[in-house]
């Protein structure tokens, strides 16, 4: 049970809130507004999908009688989509219910005035739909193949680099920035490593809190993650097929496991020098405005001799987002920079085929041809000038107010 | 040479303009405005890409000196992107130059007032960038694998259904709606069939006119189709690699070949009953507001005993486009409807893996799991009531003013 786990000083808190504050009052207000905006998005999901279904029904009824007659299955399928949305809303309501007081050290107060709630944007709704698909990726049997392609290579490297017959793995600290719904971090913790996930998005944080702390019975809950996809369906029933979760009981970690999730911006939260044996990034580094800020942070927080494991594409989230810094580097650029920092590449594979929240029945599939590497921060670092630069010139990461890049294609 | 070919009464015109007019004056004006809007898009390409490059340079220069120093290749790559855009513009200028008087039966007059040209929209620029990638798909050696996956199955079916040892193939008429840059239609014509391509988009029409009528020497021209992609590059040079075209001389068809391209909306242009032996649609049917309008037209224009060959996904172009009819049917729905029309499925494969203007070096690839079918319109059609319906209730296709759906993902 999460309550027990939170009380266990060794397990750490599942959630801590560690955002560095700058202009405290305004910052807190913006954060509170953002929190409630995302809560509102969860709550207005049903309305949004119903509007979409109503539009589709209206358009169908505008067809000639002859056309309607040769399409006997369309309206019943739309009715089924509406039912599935109702069911999804029940899950989302449960997620929200458990999110309102989820942080140990921050409260977001009450909704100032519920009537002030603005209709959620398409942008937020798309984020929410992506979040629903994350349940498949991280916590369903249907996501197993995807996890095998994305998480397994990382886990295998950790086990190879820190084998349990040579290390007290409970002393090996692993950090997972961009932890999503937490499965990768959870799997690493299950193997006995000390593992912390970090996540910035409230969509993800609410959902991972729900799965990790409020779900126990295997495959007891149902979501319909594909109902929002009206294109590229072979069978109509592909759109409304269910997935069950969680495929494992997230509460089944041994009692002495050191597993935690921390909310906040990776660059801001992690400032303590040289305290991690391993940082593992999976589909994460392209979420940066400037990926070198992530490299800076990883370099700083890794212990000498520590390793950075990375797997993912370079689908920069802020590309084409107005008024946002977006530095789009090739892998070659990033690699060149990493060598200048002093990283030593120990493993490098330039073509690992993976998917990301794939709908396996869809007529369109996104295949990521990922880069995978293990790069070590040397124990002794002779690159004196650069090192000095890093220590002296590393400004406090510029405070970034809440902003969100584009969706990963799912 | 196209001039000679157009004079050959057997070859037909490469381009005819056959749009049915409704409120003639207004229709003509809208059409003219649309024509010049697309011309403007071609002409403003350089400006658009340069703005994008300037933004990237500005953002790079806003980085700390330390970050700039570890990224020695970024500015030189951006300079190279700018050069490639200059070169692309030269090709686009040549396309425009040959488009201004390309139609045999329609002239669009002079640009009313060049100062009235509005900045091209992102939407039009995205269309133009997709069009540049069509040169790879249809007329480069780099596109061979993609053509083999998309066009070869169609061509093989045509040859199986209408073998040259049993048919005078010059009397077998094949129509390719959504002909794009014309390669599929051209290949079928090269085999001796009487083949007509139909295309609605001016982007495509200008470009196919250029390739088919103004290019002769193999691989004599160069485009840089990937310079617009700043994400998912492994090497920086992947972004600026060239492709050459045309891989074959488009003018190399035998003199007596019956090959033509017709501009206009498929549903409006093709009203003559029962005159085609074969209609072949490749990545086309999902461009409809209502795919049944295409089915209506195909049913009507096929000779009794004629066949419809289709390959493609169902990525509906008008999904999520405001104020547009968009009927998003599953393949199952379409199949059910086709059976009610009277089509007989002779070949059906539900999983043909293809790509569409793929960048093979990209870390993100779109894989289409296509449906492929051959459906025959029976020689004798006993489905009396439905048939009567079709004849009586088929209204003239509603006149659709120029509007454009979303891009296929490329």
Coordinates of C-alpha atoms in Angstrom, one line a residue, chain B residues 10-178:
Chain B
X10 CA -3.9 9.4 -80.6
X11 CA -1.8 10.4 -77.7
X12 CA -4.4 12.8 -76.4
X13 CA -3.4 15.9 -74.6
X14 CA -1.1 15.6 -71.6
X15 CA -3.3 18.1 -69.9
X16 CA -6.9 19.0 -70.5
X17 CA -8.9 21.1 -68.2
X18 CA -12.4 19.7 -67.6
X19 CA -14.0 21.2 -64.6
X20 CA -17.7 21.5 -64.8
X21 CA -18.8 25.0 -64.2
X22 CA -21.7 26.0 -62.0
X23 CA -22.0 29.7 -61.3
X24 CA -19.6 30.3 -64.1
X25 CA -18.3 33.8 -63.3
X26 CA -17.7 33.3 -59.6
X27 CA -16.4 29.8 -60.1
X28 CA -13.9 31.0 -62.6
X29 CA -12.7 33.8 -60.3
X30 CA -12.2 31.5 -57.4
X31 CA -10.4 29.1 -59.6
X32 CA -8.1 31.9 -60.9
X33 CA -7.4 33.1 -57.3
X34 CA -6.5 29.5 -56.3
X35 CA -4.2 29.1 -59.3
X36 CA -2.3 32.2 -58.4
X37 CA -2.2 31.4 -54.7
X38 CA -0.4 28.2 -55.5
X39 CA 1.9 30.0 -57.9
X40 CA 2.7 32.4 -55.1
X41 CA 3.5 29.5 -52.8
X42 CA 6.0 28.2 -55.3
X43 CA 7.6 31.6 -55.7
X44 CA 7.9 32.3 -52.0
X45 CA 9.5 29.1 -51.0
X46 CA 13.0 30.5 -50.6
X47 CA 11.8 33.3 -48.4
X48 CA 9.9 30.8 -46.2
X49 CA 12.9 28.5 -45.7
X50 CA 15.3 31.4 -45.2
X51 CA 13.1 32.7 -42.4
X52 CA 13.2 29.3 -40.8
X53 CA 17.0 29.2 -41.1
X54 CA 17.3 32.7 -39.7
X55 CA 15.2 31.7 -36.7
X56 CA 17.4 28.7 -36.1
X57 CA 20.6 30.8 -36.4
X58 CA 19.2 33.4 -34.0
X59 CA 18.3 30.8 -31.5
X60 CA 21.7 29.1 -31.8
X61 CA 23.4 32.5 -31.2
X62 CA 21.3 33.0 -28.1
X63 CA 23.0 30.0 -26.5
X64 CA 25.9 30.5 -24.1
X65 CA 29.3 30.7 -25.6
X66 CA 30.1 27.4 -23.9
X67 CA 27.2 25.6 -25.6
X68 CA 28.0 27.2 -29.0
X69 CA 31.6 26.0 -28.7
X70 CA 30.7 22.4 -28.3
X71 CA 28.5 22.5 -31.4
X72 CA 31.0 23.4 -34.1
X73 CA 28.8 22.0 -37.0
X74 CA 25.5 23.7 -36.4
X75 CA 26.0 27.1 -38.2
X76 CA 27.7 25.5 -41.2
X77 CA 24.9 23.0 -41.6
X78 CA 22.3 25.9 -41.5
X79 CA 24.3 27.7 -44.2
X80 CA 24.2 24.5 -46.2
X81 CA 20.4 24.3 -45.7
X82 CA 20.1 27.8 -47.0
X83 CA 22.1 27.0 -50.1
X84 CA 20.0 23.9 -50.8
X85 CA 16.8 26.0 -50.5
X86 CA 18.3 28.4 -53.1
X87 CA 18.7 25.4 -55.4
X88 CA 15.3 24.0 -54.7
X89 CA 13.9 27.5 -55.6
X90 CA 15.6 27.3 -59.0
X91 CA 13.7 24.1 -59.7
X92 CA 10.4 25.5 -58.4
X93 CA 10.9 28.6 -60.6
X94 CA 11.3 26.3 -63.6
X95 CA 8.1 24.5 -62.6
X96 CA 6.2 27.8 -62.3
X97 CA 7.6 29.0 -65.6
X98 CA 6.2 26.0 -67.3
X99 CA 2.8 26.1 -65.5
X100 CA 1.5 29.5 -66.5
X101 CA 0.1 28.3 -69.8
X102 CA 0.0 24.6 -69.2
X103 CA -3.7 23.9 -69.8
X104 CA -4.9 23.4 -73.3
X105 CA -8.3 24.8 -72.7
X106 CA -8.0 27.2 -69.8
X107 CA -5.9 30.3 -69.3
X108 CA -5.6 32.0 -65.9
X109 CA -4.7 35.4 -67.2
X110 CA -2.0 37.6 -65.8
X111 CA -1.4 38.1 -62.1
X112 CA -3.9 40.8 -61.3
X113 CA -1.6 42.8 -59.1
X114 CA 1.6 41.2 -57.9
X115 CA 1.6 43.5 -54.9
X116 CA -1.6 41.9 -53.8
X117 CA 0.2 38.6 -53.2
X118 CA -0.3 37.6 -49.6
X119 CA 2.3 35.8 -47.7
X120 CA 1.8 32.1 -48.2
X121 CA 0.3 30.2 -45.4
X122 CA 2.1 27.4 -43.4
X123 CA -0.5 25.1 -44.8
X124 CA 0.4 25.9 -48.4
X125 CA 4.1 25.7 -47.6
X126 CA 3.6 22.3 -46.0
X127 CA 1.9 21.2 -49.2
X128 CA 4.7 22.5 -51.3
X129 CA 7.3 20.7 -49.2
X130 CA 5.3 17.5 -49.6
X131 CA 5.2 18.1 -53.3
X132 CA 9.0 18.3 -53.4
X133 CA 9.1 14.9 -51.7
X134 CA 6.8 13.5 -54.4
X135 CA 9.7 13.9 -56.8
X136 CA 11.6 11.3 -54.8
X137 CA 8.6 8.9 -54.7
X138 CA 7.8 9.1 -58.4
X139 CA 10.9 10.1 -60.3
X140 CA 14.1 9.2 -58.5
X141 CA 16.1 6.1 -58.0
X142 CA 15.8 6.6 -54.3
X143 CA 12.0 6.1 -54.6
X144 CA 12.4 2.7 -56.4
X145 CA 11.7 0.6 -53.2
X146 CA 8.6 2.7 -52.4
X147 CA 7.3 2.4 -55.9
X148 CA 7.9 -1.3 -55.8
X149 CA 5.8 -1.6 -52.7
X150 CA 2.9 0.7 -53.9
X151 CA 2.8 0.6 -57.7
X152 CA 4.1 -2.8 -58.5
X153 CA 1.2 -4.8 -56.9
X154 CA -1.2 -2.6 -59.0
X155 CA 0.7 -3.0 -62.2
X156 CA 1.0 -6.7 -61.7
X157 CA -2.7 -7.1 -61.2
X158 CA -3.4 -5.1 -64.4
X159 CA -1.1 -7.4 -66.3
X160 CA -2.7 -10.5 -64.8
X161 CA -6.2 -9.3 -65.5
X162 CA -5.5 -7.9 -69.0
X163 CA -2.6 -9.9 -70.3
X164 CA -1.1 -8.7 -73.5
X165 CA -1.4 -12.2 -75.1
X166 CA -5.1 -12.1 -74.8
X167 CA -5.9 -8.4 -75.1
X168 CA -5.1 -5.6 -77.4
X169 CA -3.8 -3.7 -74.4
X170 CA -4.0 -0.4 -76.3
X171 CA -7.8 -0.8 -76.1
X172 CA -7.7 -1.5 -72.4
X173 CA -8.5 1.9 -70.7
X174 CA -7.1 2.5 -67.2
X175 CA -7.8 5.5 -65.1
X176 CA -5.6 6.7 -62.2
X177 CA -7.5 9.2 -60.0
X178 CA -5.1 11.0 -57.6

